[in-house]
Every structure is written in C-alpha cells, then in structure tokens.
Tab-separated table of C-alpha atoms in Angstrom:
chain	number	residue	atom	x	y	z
A	20	MET	CA	252.367	-43.119	-71.212
A	21	GLN	CA	254.080	-40.409	-72.890
A	22	SER	CA	250.979	-39.350	-74.957
A	23	LEU	CA	248.811	-39.742	-71.598
A	24	ALA	CA	251.371	-37.483	-69.935
A	25	LEU	CA	250.984	-34.605	-72.386
A	26	LEU	CA	247.136	-34.739	-72.187
A	27	MET	CA	247.298	-34.579	-68.442
A	28	SER	CA	249.909	-31.743	-68.381
A	29	PRO	CA	249.217	-27.947	-68.977
A	30	VAL	CA	249.863	-26.861	-72.464
A	31	LYS	CA	253.076	-24.766	-72.231
A	32	ASN	CA	253.010	-21.231	-73.634
A	33	ARG	CA	249.349	-21.554	-74.912
A	34	ALA	CA	248.239	-18.116	-73.970
A	35	GLU	CA	251.124	-16.431	-75.718
A	36	PHE	CA	250.519	-18.569	-78.682
A	37	MET	CA	246.814	-17.720	-78.671
A	38	CYS	CA	247.213	-13.935	-77.674
A	39	HIS	CA	246.878	-12.639	-81.239
A	40	MET	CA	243.771	-14.793	-81.950
A	41	LYS	CA	241.449	-13.242	-79.490
A	42	PRO	CA	237.826	-13.098	-80.751
A	43	SER	CA	236.302	-9.952	-81.390
A	44	GLU	CA	233.781	-8.953	-78.793
A	45	ARG	CA	230.219	-8.681	-79.755
A	46	LYS	CA	228.363	-5.616	-78.599
A	47	THR	CA	224.584	-5.669	-77.709
A	48	SER	CA	222.299	-2.768	-78.103
A	49	SER	CA	220.760	-3.097	-74.726
A	50	SER	CA	221.526	-0.020	-72.452
A	51	SER	CA	223.241	-2.229	-69.821
A	52	GLY	CA	225.977	-2.763	-72.027
A	53	GLN	CA	226.538	-6.520	-71.039
A	54	GLU	CA	227.628	-8.778	-73.753
A	55	SER	CA	225.326	-11.303	-75.042
A	56	GLY	CA	225.609	-15.078	-75.840
A	57	ASN	CA	228.304	-15.498	-72.860
A	58	TRP	CA	227.903	-18.261	-70.401
A	59	THR	CA	229.253	-17.879	-66.895
A	60	LEU	CA	230.495	-21.101	-65.324
A	61	VAL	CA	230.228	-21.017	-61.563
A	62	ASP	CA	231.212	-23.778	-58.797
A	63	GLU	CA	228.970	-25.417	-56.616
A	64	GLY	CA	229.115	-22.282	-54.226
A	65	GLY	CA	227.817	-20.116	-56.923
A	66	GLU	CA	231.235	-18.555	-57.438
A	67	GLU	CA	232.429	-17.562	-60.837
A	68	ASP	CA	235.203	-20.487	-61.671
A	69	GLU	CA	237.158	-18.654	-64.532
A	70	ASP	CA	238.169	-15.066	-65.905
A	71	HIS	CA	236.040	-14.110	-68.783
A	72	GLU	CA	239.038	-12.328	-70.410
A	73	THR	CA	240.982	-15.458	-70.657
A	74	SER	CA	238.441	-18.125	-70.595
A	75	TRP	CA	238.361	-18.316	-74.589
A	76	ILE	CA	241.979	-19.664	-74.628
A	77	LEU	CA	241.135	-22.808	-72.645
A	78	LEU	CA	240.836	-26.093	-74.460
A	79	LEU	CA	237.224	-27.434	-74.873
A	80	GLU	CA	236.167	-30.091	-72.778
A	81	ASP	CA	234.671	-32.318	-75.503
A	82	ASP	CA	238.033	-32.237	-77.376
A	83	LEU	CA	239.676	-33.555	-74.370
A	84	ILE	CA	237.171	-36.374	-73.620
A	85	THR	CA	237.398	-37.422	-77.191
A	86	ILE	CA	241.215	-37.756	-77.040
A	87	LEU	CA	241.071	-39.517	-73.712
A	88	SER	CA	238.555	-42.065	-75.081
A	89	GLN	CA	240.999	-43.039	-77.779
A	90	PHE	CA	243.615	-44.476	-75.257
A	91	PRO	CA	243.581	-48.140	-75.157
A	92	PHE	CA	243.308	-48.558	-71.436
A	93	HIS	CA	241.548	-51.859	-71.756
A	94	GLU	CA	244.354	-53.414	-73.477
A	95	LEU	CA	247.030	-51.612	-71.092
A	96	PHE	CA	245.365	-53.164	-68.063
A	97	GLN	CA	245.354	-56.748	-69.700
A	98	HIS	CA	249.057	-56.220	-70.405
A	99	PHE	CA	250.116	-55.138	-67.226
A	100	LEU	CA	247.889	-57.674	-65.235
A	101	GLY	CA	249.573	-60.579	-67.194
A	102	PHE	CA	247.107	-61.611	-69.737
A	103	ASN	CA	248.763	-63.976	-72.258
A	104	SER	CA	248.700	-63.394	-76.087
A	105	LYS	CA	245.404	-65.541	-76.117
A	106	GLY	CA	243.754	-63.283	-73.592
A	107	VAL	CA	243.760	-65.780	-70.964
A	108	TYR	CA	244.107	-64.398	-67.222
A	109	LEU	CA	246.419	-66.463	-65.314
A	110	PRO	CA	247.127	-64.573	-61.865
A	111	GLU	CA	248.118	-67.755	-59.901
A	112	LYS	CA	251.431	-67.357	-62.113
A	113	THR	CA	252.147	-63.845	-60.839
A	114	SER	CA	255.558	-63.989	-58.951
A	115	PRO	CA	256.297	-61.473	-56.077
A	116	GLN	CA	258.515	-59.584	-58.131
A	117	GLU	CA	255.882	-59.471	-60.915
A	118	MET	CA	253.333	-58.286	-58.080
A	119	MET	CA	255.657	-55.432	-57.228
A	120	LYS	CA	256.032	-54.450	-60.852
A	121	ILE	CA	252.235	-53.995	-60.974
A	122	PHE	CA	252.102	-51.896	-57.871
A	123	THR	CA	254.873	-50.064	-59.291
A	124	PHE	CA	253.212	-49.408	-62.655
A	125	ALA	CA	249.831	-48.664	-61.205
A	126	ASN	CA	251.476	-46.065	-59.095
A	127	SER	CA	252.880	-44.232	-62.267
A	128	LEU	CA	249.605	-44.509	-64.041
A	129	VAL	CA	247.732	-42.897	-60.961
A	130	GLU	CA	250.427	-40.271	-60.675
A	131	LEU	CA	249.993	-39.602	-64.352
A	132	LEU	CA	246.120	-39.155	-63.986
A	133	ALA	CA	246.593	-37.047	-60.723
A	134	VAL	CA	248.506	-34.400	-62.945
A	135	GLY	CA	245.210	-34.262	-64.951
A	136	LEU	CA	243.173	-33.682	-61.939
A	137	GLU	CA	245.253	-30.924	-60.983
A	138	THR	CA	245.381	-29.277	-64.441
A	139	PHE	CA	241.968	-29.310	-65.166
A	140	ASN	CA	240.525	-28.672	-61.570
A	141	SER	CA	237.651	-26.301	-62.600
A	142	ALA	CA	234.073	-26.374	-63.297
A	143	ARG	CA	234.684	-25.995	-66.969
A	144	TYR	CA	236.147	-29.485	-67.014
A	145	ARG	CA	233.798	-31.480	-64.644
A	146	GLN	CA	233.078	-34.422	-66.965
A	147	PHE	CA	236.730	-34.687	-68.069
A	148	VAL	CA	237.636	-34.763	-64.401
A	149	LYS	CA	235.270	-37.379	-63.662
A	150	ARG	CA	236.654	-39.579	-66.445
A	151	ILE	CA	240.076	-39.074	-64.880
A	152	GLY	CA	238.435	-40.042	-61.445
A	153	HIS	CA	236.859	-43.074	-62.853
A	154	LEU	CA	240.189	-44.386	-64.469
A	155	ILE	CA	241.928	-44.027	-60.977
A	156	ARG	CA	239.180	-45.960	-59.539
A	157	MET	CA	239.361	-48.474	-62.261
A	158	THR	CA	243.097	-49.042	-61.826
A	159	LEU	CA	242.728	-49.469	-58.199
A	160	CYS	CA	240.035	-52.062	-58.761
A	161	TYR	CA	241.830	-54.062	-61.037
A	162	VAL	CA	244.975	-54.007	-58.944
A	163	SER	CA	243.007	-54.841	-55.824
A	164	ASP	CA	241.330	-57.869	-57.471
A	165	HIS	CA	244.839	-59.103	-58.663
A	166	TRP	CA	246.162	-58.562	-55.317
A	167	ALA	CA	243.295	-60.540	-53.685
A	168	GLN	CA	243.939	-63.477	-56.359
A	169	TYR	CA	247.842	-63.221	-55.564
A	170	VAL	CA	247.263	-63.442	-51.736
A	171	SER	CA	245.102	-66.455	-51.907
A	172	CYS	CA	247.668	-68.228	-54.297
A	173	ASN	CA	250.722	-67.306	-52.657
A	174	LYS	CA	250.803	-68.161	-48.776
A	175	ASP	CA	254.328	-69.561	-49.163
A	176	TYR	CA	255.525	-66.003	-49.433
A	177	GLY	CA	254.342	-64.861	-46.006
A	178	SER	CA	257.741	-64.890	-44.305
A	179	ILE	CA	258.693	-61.331	-43.256
A	180	MET	CA	262.313	-62.066	-44.236
A	181	HIS	CA	261.380	-62.533	-47.848
A	182	PRO	CA	262.231	-59.554	-49.960
A	183	TYR	CA	258.821	-59.452	-51.130
A	184	SER	CA	256.728	-61.031	-48.538
A	185	LEU	CA	252.936	-60.657	-48.240
A	186	GLU	CA	253.344	-58.295	-45.427
A	187	LYS	CA	255.689	-55.958	-47.470
A	188	LEU	CA	253.583	-56.179	-50.474
A	189	GLN	CA	250.583	-55.312	-48.473
A	190	VAL	CA	252.229	-52.133	-47.397
A	191	GLU	CA	253.005	-51.305	-50.808
A	192	PHE	CA	249.311	-51.873	-51.824
A	193	ASP	CA	248.172	-49.783	-48.955
A	194	GLU	CA	250.438	-46.842	-49.731
A	195	LEU	CA	249.408	-46.848	-53.381
A	196	PHE	CA	245.756	-46.923	-52.418
A	197	LEU	CA	246.404	-43.857	-50.016
A	198	ARG	CA	248.153	-41.738	-52.611
A	199	ALA	CA	245.347	-42.539	-54.969
A	200	VAL	CA	242.751	-41.593	-52.364
A	201	LEU	CA	244.866	-37.972	-51.548
A	202	HIS	CA	244.763	-37.304	-55.258
A	203	VAL	CA	240.876	-37.782	-55.531
A	204	LEU	CA	240.353	-35.697	-52.422
A	205	LYS	CA	242.008	-32.677	-54.102
A	206	ALA	CA	239.349	-32.579	-56.651
A	207	LYS	CA	236.297	-33.660	-54.612
A	208	ARG	CA	234.516	-30.465	-55.375
A	209	LEU	CA	234.095	-31.571	-58.933
A	210	GLY	CA	231.869	-34.638	-57.842
A	211	LEU	CA	234.701	-37.160	-57.239
A	212	TRP	CA	233.238	-38.090	-53.871
A	213	LEU	CA	231.404	-40.486	-55.945
A	214	PHE	CA	234.476	-42.650	-56.698
A	215	MET	CA	235.251	-42.767	-53.151
A	216	SER	CA	232.311	-44.570	-52.353
A	217	GLU	CA	233.265	-47.099	-55.197
A	218	MET	CA	236.806	-47.963	-54.017
A	219	PRO	CA	237.946	-51.580	-53.144
A	220	TYR	CA	238.332	-51.325	-49.395
A	221	GLY	CA	238.114	-54.924	-48.937
A	222	THR	CA	241.971	-55.589	-49.767
A	223	LEU	CA	243.449	-52.823	-47.631
A	224	SER	CA	245.087	-53.757	-44.236
A	225	SER	CA	242.864	-52.927	-41.133
A	226	ASN	CA	245.569	-50.241	-40.103
A	227	MET	CA	245.151	-48.444	-43.502
A	228	LEU	CA	241.213	-48.521	-42.846
A	229	TRP	CA	241.572	-46.655	-39.826
A	230	LYS	CA	243.864	-44.315	-41.381
A	231	LEU	CA	241.593	-43.582	-44.319
A	232	PHE	CA	238.649	-43.296	-42.196
A	233	PHE	CA	240.314	-40.675	-40.219
A	234	ILE	CA	241.640	-38.831	-43.376
A	235	LEU	CA	238.106	-38.545	-44.521
A	236	HIS	CA	237.039	-36.984	-41.542
A	237	CYS	CA	239.610	-34.420	-42.023
A	238	ALA	CA	239.200	-34.022	-45.682
A	239	GLU	CA	238.930	-30.171	-45.561
A	240	SER	CA	242.444	-29.922	-43.915
A	241	GLU	CA	245.009	-27.777	-45.830
A	242	HIS	CA	247.663	-30.059	-44.470
A	243	LEU	CA	246.200	-33.288	-45.461
A	244	GLU	CA	249.342	-34.798	-46.808
A	245	LYS	CA	251.454	-33.811	-43.705
A	246	LEU	CA	248.634	-35.362	-41.662
A	247	CYS	CA	248.712	-38.426	-43.528
A	248	ALA	CA	252.649	-38.826	-43.185
A	249	SER	CA	252.502	-38.319	-39.461
A	250	VAL	CA	249.389	-39.934	-38.087
A	251	GLN	CA	249.561	-43.378	-36.759
A	252	PRO	CA	246.632	-45.898	-36.421
A	253	ALA	CA	246.678	-45.685	-32.737
A	254	ASP	CA	246.107	-41.966	-32.884
A	255	CYS	CA	243.405	-42.408	-35.574
A	256	LYS	CA	241.495	-44.615	-33.126
A	257	ARG	CA	241.920	-42.176	-30.110
A	258	LYS	CA	240.749	-39.101	-32.114
A	259	LEU	CA	237.891	-40.883	-33.889
A	260	LYS	CA	236.585	-41.348	-30.466
A	261	ASP	CA	237.111	-37.829	-29.200
A	262	PRO	CA	233.651	-36.030	-28.701
A	263	GLU	CA	235.314	-32.751	-29.843
A	264	HIS	CA	236.487	-34.352	-33.135
A	265	LEU	CA	233.028	-35.836	-33.633
A	266	GLU	CA	231.367	-32.530	-33.157
A	267	SER	CA	233.840	-31.061	-35.665
A	268	PHE	CA	233.066	-33.705	-38.054
A	269	GLU	CA	229.310	-33.108	-37.642
A	270	GLU	CA	229.678	-29.579	-38.510
A	271	TYR	CA	231.752	-30.590	-41.814
A	272	LEU	CA	229.035	-32.943	-42.633
A	273	THR	CA	226.364	-30.537	-42.395
A	274	SER	CA	228.189	-28.040	-44.490
A	275	MET	CA	228.319	-30.450	-47.583
A	276	ASN	CA	225.932	-30.450	-50.163
A	277	CYS	CA	223.495	-33.439	-50.233
A	278	SER	CA	225.107	-35.465	-52.916
A	279	GLU	CA	228.374	-35.126	-51.244
A	280	GLU	CA	227.174	-36.004	-47.944
A	281	ILE	CA	225.395	-39.208	-49.272
A	282	TYR	CA	228.591	-40.352	-51.179
A	283	LEU	CA	230.619	-39.769	-47.990
A	284	LEU	CA	228.431	-41.797	-45.722
A	285	THR	CA	228.348	-44.533	-48.408
A	286	THR	CA	232.017	-44.440	-48.462
A	287	PHE	CA	231.879	-45.176	-44.635
A	288	ALA	CA	229.448	-48.140	-45.008
A	289	GLN	CA	231.248	-49.589	-47.786
A	290	MET	CA	234.626	-49.469	-45.634
A	291	ALA	CA	232.631	-51.195	-42.854
A	292	GLN	CA	230.879	-53.971	-45.229
A	293	THR	CA	234.027	-55.273	-46.666
A	294	ASN	CA	234.253	-59.046	-46.856
A	295	ARG	CA	237.180	-59.962	-44.827
A	296	THR	CA	238.332	-62.887	-42.436
A	297	ASP	CA	239.819	-60.475	-39.985
A	298	VAL	CA	237.040	-58.361	-39.272
A	299	ASP	CA	237.744	-55.460	-37.042
A	300	GLU	CA	234.812	-55.025	-34.783
A	301	ASP	CA	235.986	-52.089	-33.085
A	302	PHE	CA	236.292	-50.295	-36.466
A	303	VAL	CA	232.852	-51.344	-37.768
A	304	ARG	CA	231.430	-50.217	-34.248
A	305	VAL	CA	233.013	-46.575	-34.784
A	306	ILE	CA	231.462	-46.281	-38.260
A	307	VAL	CA	228.196	-47.578	-37.175
A	308	LEU	CA	227.823	-45.499	-33.912
C-alpha cells in the first residue's frame, strides 16, 4: 500500500530537481519562428491543458501505466475477500467484524486511488486516470458481490442492536460507494463517466439510490460534497420532481458531449434495472419519465 501511495502522490520537489536538465529548444527556419515537433495537448473543450514551459518536467504516462500494471491487485483482492491458501472462496464464513474490515480496507484503497485521480487530473494522463477509475470500479464490484453474499448468508445479524447488524453494515457500504462516486466525478472530464455506468448499484439501499440519482443531476455543482452531506432522501425525491430542477438538468444534459450523455443516461438505466426484491416503483418511474 505504501508503494501505491507513492505512485498516486505528486513527486515532491521534482521541478527543482529537474530545473538544470531543461532540454535545449529546437529552432525552425520558418519565418513564423514557431517550434517544430511539439505537440499541444488540449482538453475536450479545445483548451490547452498544460504549460509548454514546464510540461517536459512531467512524468510520462506510459511509465506510470507500466508501474501500475506491476501491482498485484488480483492477489490483493483475493486476500482481503478471505480466499484461503488453496484459493477457495468461502464468503459464507465471513463474520460481521470481517465484513466491516473489508469495508474499511476497501475505503482505504479507494482513497489512495482517489489521490491519483487528483494528482494526474489532466489530458496528458487520460489513459492512466482511466486505469485508476477501473480499479475503483473493480474494488466496488468485488466488495458489492461479497456484501450480497454476506447478506444472503447472515440473516441472523439483522437486529439493529447488534454492533454490526445488517442495517449498520448497509450504511457503511452505502457511504463507501458514495465516497467512491464523488471521487470519480471529480475526474469525469477525463472519460470516467464510463465507469459510472458500470457501478454495482444493485446492493445499495433505496435511500442511497435516490441520493446518488440526485447527485448525478448536480454533478457540475462546485459544492457537491457539501450538498451530499446535507441533502436527505426526502429532499432528493422532492427536487427530482421539481419542474425547475428538471429544466436545469435538461440544459446540463445538452451541454455534455455525446459520449458523456450516453454514459450518464446508461447510468440512470442501470440504477433502475437493478435486481432487487424491494423495488422502489417510484424511483423507477422518476428515472423513466
């Protein structure tokens, strides 16, 4: 985990270390005086994404991808999901305390990966950021599958008085999921909307589904985290039916590029089509209509 934290974090004092290694500038013979052989990276809006004077200091994306690919994530997931020494998966033997440890570890891993989303949040590292987003989604999928197995095998811990009852563990899973979504939304301009459409929404509580649905309507808000902390499911239901809010969302939807719009609408469809025994018909109706 320490090695992963080093990779995800900004390199301290790299600019000072590299300052005496600045490459000589190549001049062209053209009358325009422009440099040749230089590429300009732009974001989806066509704006330049980095400073030409300092871009040479930045790490190469291929190097970062190569390093990340060497981390044994498969073995890591097997370990924290409780695979035994023979590689046998026995989710039915997970205790409430172990389930809580899984949530805690998954949260730590997501937070580490989220540092990488913030550190490399530029067009230069688009593919690397997508790999980080994939790891966040994969973490949630593994934990979600394990949580579903746990719920089906541990009905005896449904009492609200138990320190790790199903109700309390469900809250922990919901909050883990919410934090991961907020991290992904911070880097949505780099193509991470795709991962929002592939998240495992089926194991979330009904209240969290309402909250996430509302948050995705307000993804461009500058105070998204504060909004998440204050908004209640009842408020979400009321605002999602407000004509003024719906009109504002339509304007936001038309401002998105085609691929982002498709991923967002696919996300809504996935949220409505989850295989649940307690289907919230009102929630499905709001999404469809």
